[in-house]
C-alpha cells in the first residue's frame, strides 16, 4: 500500500487537532469517462484524501457508484480513501468496503440504528470511523458516541447531489461540534461537505473545520490543481 491513513491524519498530539486543515476532493464531480485522469490530478495536487460518495437510491434519491469502482481505482490512488456512505444499514458492508480499499468508513447517523456497534466493527476492521449528520440533525445526538469517533462529517447541503447551495447554519453547527469534541476529549476531526468553495472555506476553518470536502468547486474549475491549492492555503 502506498500510504497509511495515519500519515495523512496530521494530528497535533498536544491539541489533538489536525495541524492544518485537510482537503478531500469529491470524485462525484469528476469525469467518469476518464476517472484515471482525475485520480492522477488528485495524486499530484495538494489534496489530502479522496472523498468517495456511495449512494443507494434509498437513503438518498440518487445512485452514484459502488464497490467495483473503488476496487478499480484503488491501485491508481496515492492518497487515503474517505468513504461517505449514503446508504441504509451501512453496517452490512463494513468488511466489503475494507476489502475494496476504504481507509475511513463514514456512516450517516440517520442510517445506522446500532451506531455504537457499527463504530466498534469499523475499528475492528482497522478503519477510521466517521459519523455524518444531515443538516437537520442536531449535534447533541453525538453526546454519547463522539469520544469513539475519528471524524464527524457535517452535511452543509442535503445529501444526494453535488452542486447544491451551502447551508449557512453549518457555521453554528461547526462551533457546537467543536465545543462538544473538547468537552468529551474526543480526537474526532470535523469535516464539512456540500457547497464548499472560496466564499465559505476560510470561515469554516476559522470556526473549527479540519477537513473540507469539495466536488463541483474543484472539478468544474478551469484549473482543479490550482483550486485545490487555493483551498489548502485559503488563498483565493
Ligand atoms: C453530496 C455529497 C458531496 C458532494 C459535494 O451528497 O456528499 O460529497 O459530492 O459536492 P459539492 O462540493 O459540489 O457540493
Ligand atoms: Zn460526501
Short mmCIF file of C-alpha atoms and ligand atoms in Angstrom, two decimals:
data_model
loop_
_atom_site.label_atom_id
_atom_site.label_comp_id
_atom_site.label_asym_id
_atom_site.label_seq_id
_atom_site.Cartn_x
_atom_site.Cartn_y
_atom_site.Cartn_z
CA UNK A 1 0.00 0.00 0.00
CA UNK A 2 1.27 3.47 -0.87
CA UNK A 3 0.49 5.25 2.35
CA UNK A 4 -1.04 4.77 5.73
CA UNK A 5 -4.07 6.78 6.66
CA UNK A 6 -2.38 7.88 9.88
CA UNK A 7 0.37 9.55 7.87
CA UNK A 8 -2.28 11.72 6.30
CA UNK A 9 -4.11 12.46 9.51
CA UNK A 10 -1.57 15.10 10.66
CA UNK A 11 -2.65 15.17 14.26
CA UNK A 12 -1.04 17.62 16.65
CA UNK A 13 -0.51 15.49 19.76
CA UNK A 14 -0.80 18.43 22.17
CA UNK A 15 -4.05 19.90 20.96
CA UNK A 16 -5.30 16.62 19.46
CA UNK A 17 -6.37 18.56 16.36
CA UNK A 18 -5.40 18.39 12.71
CA UNK A 19 -2.37 20.66 12.33
CA UNK A 20 -3.52 22.16 9.08
CA UNK A 21 -6.92 21.64 7.58
CA UNK A 22 -7.19 18.84 5.05
CA UNK A 23 -8.76 18.88 1.59
CA UNK A 24 -10.82 15.95 0.32
CA UNK A 25 -11.97 16.45 -3.28
CA UNK A 26 -15.19 14.55 -4.02
CA UNK A 27 -14.93 12.28 -7.06
CA UNK A 28 -18.69 12.65 -7.57
CA UNK A 29 -17.91 15.70 -9.69
CA UNK A 30 -15.02 14.04 -11.58
CA UNK A 31 -15.10 12.97 -15.23
CA UNK A 32 -16.50 9.42 -15.04
CA UNK A 33 -15.47 8.76 -18.64
CA UNK A 34 -11.85 9.28 -17.61
CA UNK A 35 -11.51 8.66 -13.89
CA UNK A 36 -7.81 7.82 -14.25
CA UNK A 37 -7.05 11.39 -15.34
CA UNK A 38 -8.84 12.91 -12.34
CA UNK A 39 -7.25 10.43 -9.91
CA UNK A 40 -3.82 11.41 -11.17
CA UNK A 41 -4.80 15.03 -10.84
CA UNK A 42 -5.62 14.49 -7.14
CA UNK A 43 -2.43 12.44 -6.67
CA UNK A 44 -0.37 15.35 -8.00
CA UNK A 45 -2.24 18.05 -6.13
CA UNK A 46 -2.12 19.33 -2.54
CA UNK A 47 -5.27 17.33 -1.73
CA UNK A 48 -5.04 15.03 1.28
CA UNK A 49 -7.76 12.41 0.73
CA UNK A 50 -10.11 11.07 -1.93
CA UNK A 51 -13.74 11.63 -0.86
CA UNK A 52 -15.94 8.87 -2.28
CA UNK A 53 -19.72 9.27 -2.20
CA UNK A 54 -21.63 5.99 -2.18
CA UNK A 55 -25.40 6.41 -2.77
CA UNK A 56 -28.03 3.66 -2.85
CA UNK A 57 -31.12 5.42 -4.24
CA UNK A 58 -32.95 4.65 -0.96
CA UNK A 59 -31.29 6.65 1.79
CA UNK A 60 -30.79 9.43 -0.76
CA UNK A 61 -32.68 9.93 -4.03
CA UNK A 62 -29.66 9.23 -6.23
CA UNK A 63 -27.38 6.34 -7.15
CA UNK A 64 -23.67 7.04 -7.62
CA UNK A 65 -21.05 4.28 -7.83
CA UNK A 66 -20.05 1.34 -5.69
CA UNK A 67 -17.61 -1.38 -4.79
CA UNK A 68 -16.25 -2.37 -8.26
CA UNK A 69 -15.37 1.27 -8.97
CA UNK A 70 -13.50 1.61 -5.67
CA UNK A 71 -11.62 -1.63 -6.32
CA UNK A 72 -10.60 -0.45 -9.80
CA UNK A 73 -9.33 2.96 -8.75
CA UNK A 74 -7.61 1.93 -5.51
CA UNK A 75 -4.37 0.80 -7.21
CA UNK A 76 -4.14 4.16 -9.01
CA UNK A 77 -4.73 6.32 -5.95
CA UNK A 78 -1.84 7.55 -3.80
CA UNK A 79 -3.95 9.09 -1.04
CA UNK A 80 -6.37 7.62 1.51
CA UNK A 81 -9.98 6.74 0.70
CA UNK A 82 -12.53 8.66 2.76
CA UNK A 83 -15.75 6.76 2.05
CA UNK A 84 -19.03 8.58 2.72
CA UNK A 85 -21.85 6.04 2.77
CA UNK A 86 -25.24 7.46 1.90
CA UNK A 87 -26.90 4.04 2.16
CA UNK A 88 -29.32 2.40 4.58
CA UNK A 89 -27.84 -0.03 7.12
CA UNK A 90 -24.23 0.66 6.07
CA UNK A 91 -23.01 -1.82 8.70
CA UNK A 92 -23.85 -4.61 6.21
CA UNK A 93 -20.85 -3.57 4.10
CA UNK A 94 -18.05 -2.82 6.58
CA UNK A 95 -15.83 -5.72 5.55
CA UNK A 96 -16.65 -5.32 1.87
CA UNK A 97 -15.53 -1.69 1.80
CA UNK A 98 -12.43 -2.52 3.82
CA UNK A 99 -11.51 -5.07 1.15
CA UNK A 100 -12.27 -2.54 -1.60
CA UNK A 101 -9.74 -0.10 -0.12
CA UNK A 102 -11.64 2.14 2.32
CA UNK A 103 -9.45 3.82 4.96
CA UNK A 104 -12.24 5.75 6.65
CA UNK A 105 -15.75 4.28 6.82
CA UNK A 106 -18.25 7.05 7.38
CA UNK A 107 -21.92 6.27 8.07
CA UNK A 108 -24.92 8.55 8.46
CA UNK A 109 -26.30 8.85 11.99
CA UNK A 110 -29.75 8.68 10.38
CA UNK A 111 -28.98 5.36 8.63
CA UNK A 112 -27.43 3.18 11.34
CA UNK A 113 -29.61 2.18 14.30
CA UNK A 114 -26.90 0.48 16.36
CA UNK A 115 -24.29 3.12 15.81
CA UNK A 116 -22.02 2.13 18.71
CA UNK A 117 -21.77 -1.42 17.42
CA UNK A 118 -21.13 -0.14 13.88
CA UNK A 119 -18.25 2.04 15.09
CA UNK A 120 -16.74 -0.85 17.06
CA UNK A 121 -16.91 -3.11 13.99
CA UNK A 122 -15.32 -0.44 11.78
CA UNK A 123 -12.41 -0.19 14.23
CA UNK A 124 -12.14 -3.98 14.47
CA UNK A 125 -11.67 -3.91 10.69
CA UNK A 126 -8.78 -1.46 11.03
CA UNK A 127 -10.50 1.55 9.52
CA UNK A 128 -11.09 5.01 10.92
CA UNK A 129 -14.72 5.54 11.92
CA UNK A 130 -16.78 8.55 10.91
CA UNK A 131 -20.38 9.60 11.51
CA UNK A 132 -22.27 12.08 9.35
CA UNK A 133 -25.15 14.35 10.37
CA UNK A 134 -27.76 15.63 7.93
CA UNK A 135 -28.43 19.40 8.03
CA UNK A 136 -31.49 18.95 10.30
CA UNK A 137 -29.86 16.56 12.80
CA UNK A 138 -28.64 18.34 15.96
CA UNK A 139 -25.09 17.97 17.28
CA UNK A 140 -26.46 16.80 20.65
CA UNK A 141 -27.22 13.29 19.28
CA UNK A 142 -23.45 12.66 19.29
CA UNK A 143 -23.00 13.21 23.07
CA UNK A 144 -22.54 9.52 23.83
CA UNK A 145 -20.62 8.45 20.74
CA UNK A 146 -18.27 11.31 19.86
CA UNK A 147 -15.48 10.01 22.12
CA UNK A 148 -15.30 6.86 19.99
CA UNK A 149 -15.10 8.65 16.64
CA UNK A 150 -12.21 9.63 14.39
CA UNK A 151 -14.28 12.06 12.34
CA UNK A 152 -17.67 13.78 12.29
CA UNK A 153 -19.00 14.99 8.95
CA UNK A 154 -21.48 17.85 8.94
CA UNK A 155 -23.56 17.96 5.78
CA UNK A 156 -23.83 21.53 4.55
CA UNK A 157 -26.36 20.50 1.86
CA UNK A 158 -28.97 17.76 1.83
CA UNK A 159 -27.09 14.64 0.74
CA UNK A 160 -27.62 13.09 -2.67
CA UNK A 161 -26.30 15.56 -5.21
CA UNK A 162 -23.29 17.70 -5.93
CA UNK A 163 -23.52 21.35 -6.91
CA UNK A 164 -26.01 22.50 -4.26
CA UNK A 165 -26.03 25.72 -2.26
CA UNK A 166 -24.19 25.81 1.07
CA UNK A 167 -26.49 25.99 4.13
CA UNK A 168 -25.35 28.87 6.35
CA UNK A 169 -26.43 27.24 9.64
CA UNK A 170 -23.43 24.92 9.19
CA UNK A 171 -21.18 27.58 10.77
CA UNK A 172 -23.16 27.30 14.05
CA UNK A 173 -23.00 23.53 13.90
CA UNK A 174 -19.22 23.53 13.45
CA UNK A 175 -18.90 25.71 16.57
CA UNK A 176 -21.25 23.50 18.58
CA UNK A 177 -19.46 20.34 17.45
CA UNK A 178 -16.08 21.76 18.34
CA UNK A 179 -17.35 22.54 21.83
CA UNK A 180 -18.69 19.00 22.25
CA UNK A 181 -15.43 17.46 20.98
CA UNK A 182 -13.41 19.47 23.50
CA UNK A 183 -15.84 18.68 26.33
CA UNK A 184 -15.66 14.95 25.62
CA UNK A 185 -11.93 14.99 24.93
CA UNK A 186 -12.59 13.41 21.54
CA UNK A 187 -10.00 13.07 18.78
CA UNK A 188 -12.68 13.44 16.09
CA UNK A 189 -11.88 15.67 13.14
CA UNK A 190 -14.63 17.98 11.90
CA UNK A 191 -15.41 17.57 8.20
CA UNK A 192 -17.79 19.74 6.15
CA UNK A 193 -19.34 18.54 2.88
CA UNK A 194 -21.59 20.32 0.39
CA UNK A 195 -21.31 23.62 -1.46
CA UNK A 196 -17.81 24.31 -0.11
CA UNK A 197 -15.99 26.97 -2.14
CA UNK A 198 -13.96 30.18 -1.85
CA UNK A 199 -16.88 32.04 -0.23
CA UNK A 200 -17.09 29.82 2.87
CA UNK A 201 -13.86 27.76 3.21
CA UNK A 202 -11.91 30.26 5.33
CA UNK A 203 -14.79 30.87 7.72
CA UNK A 204 -15.37 27.14 8.13
CA UNK A 205 -11.72 26.58 9.06
CA UNK A 206 -11.82 29.56 11.41
CA UNK A 207 -14.86 28.09 13.19
CA UNK A 208 -13.05 24.75 13.61
CA UNK A 209 -13.42 22.63 10.46
CA UNK A 210 -10.48 20.23 9.97
CA UNK A 211 -11.43 18.68 6.63
CA UNK A 212 -13.12 20.39 3.68
CA UNK A 213 -14.83 18.28 1.01
CA UNK A 214 -15.28 19.96 -2.37
CA UNK A 215 -16.72 18.49 -5.55
CA UNK A 216 -18.03 20.96 -8.12
CA UNK A 217 -15.83 23.81 -6.95
CA UNK A 218 -12.74 21.71 -7.72
CA UNK A 219 -13.69 19.69 -10.79
CA UNK A 220 -15.75 22.33 -12.60
CA UNK A 221 -12.98 24.90 -12.25
CA UNK A 222 -10.61 25.78 -15.09
CA UNK A 223 -7.57 24.54 -13.14
CA UNK A 224 -8.54 21.98 -10.46
CA UNK A 225 -4.99 21.67 -9.09
CA UNK A 226 -4.82 25.42 -8.51
CA UNK A 227 -8.30 25.36 -6.97
CA UNK A 228 -7.19 22.66 -4.51
CA UNK A 229 -4.10 24.71 -3.68
CA UNK A 230 -6.34 27.73 -3.04
CA UNK A 231 -8.49 25.70 -0.64
CA UNK A 232 -5.42 24.35 1.14
CA UNK A 233 -3.84 27.77 1.53
CA UNK A 234 -7.16 29.63 1.88
CA UNK A 235 -5.86 31.99 -0.73
CA UNK A 236 -8.38 32.88 -3.45
C1 LIG B 1 -23.41 15.17 -1.53
C2 LIG B 1 -22.05 14.57 -1.36
C3 LIG B 1 -20.95 15.52 -1.54
C4 LIG B 1 -20.88 16.14 -2.90
C5 LIG B 1 -20.34 17.53 -2.70
O1 LIG B 1 -24.37 14.29 -1.11
O2 LIG B 1 -21.92 14.01 -0.08
O3 LIG B 1 -19.69 14.94 -1.19
O4 LIG B 1 -20.05 15.46 -3.80
O5 LIG B 1 -20.42 18.18 -3.90
P1 LIG B 1 -20.33 19.77 -3.99
O6 LIG B 1 -18.98 20.14 -3.44
O7 LIG B 1 -20.47 20.01 -5.46
O8 LIG B 1 -21.45 20.32 -3.18
ZN1 LIG B 2 -19.85 13.37 0.54
#
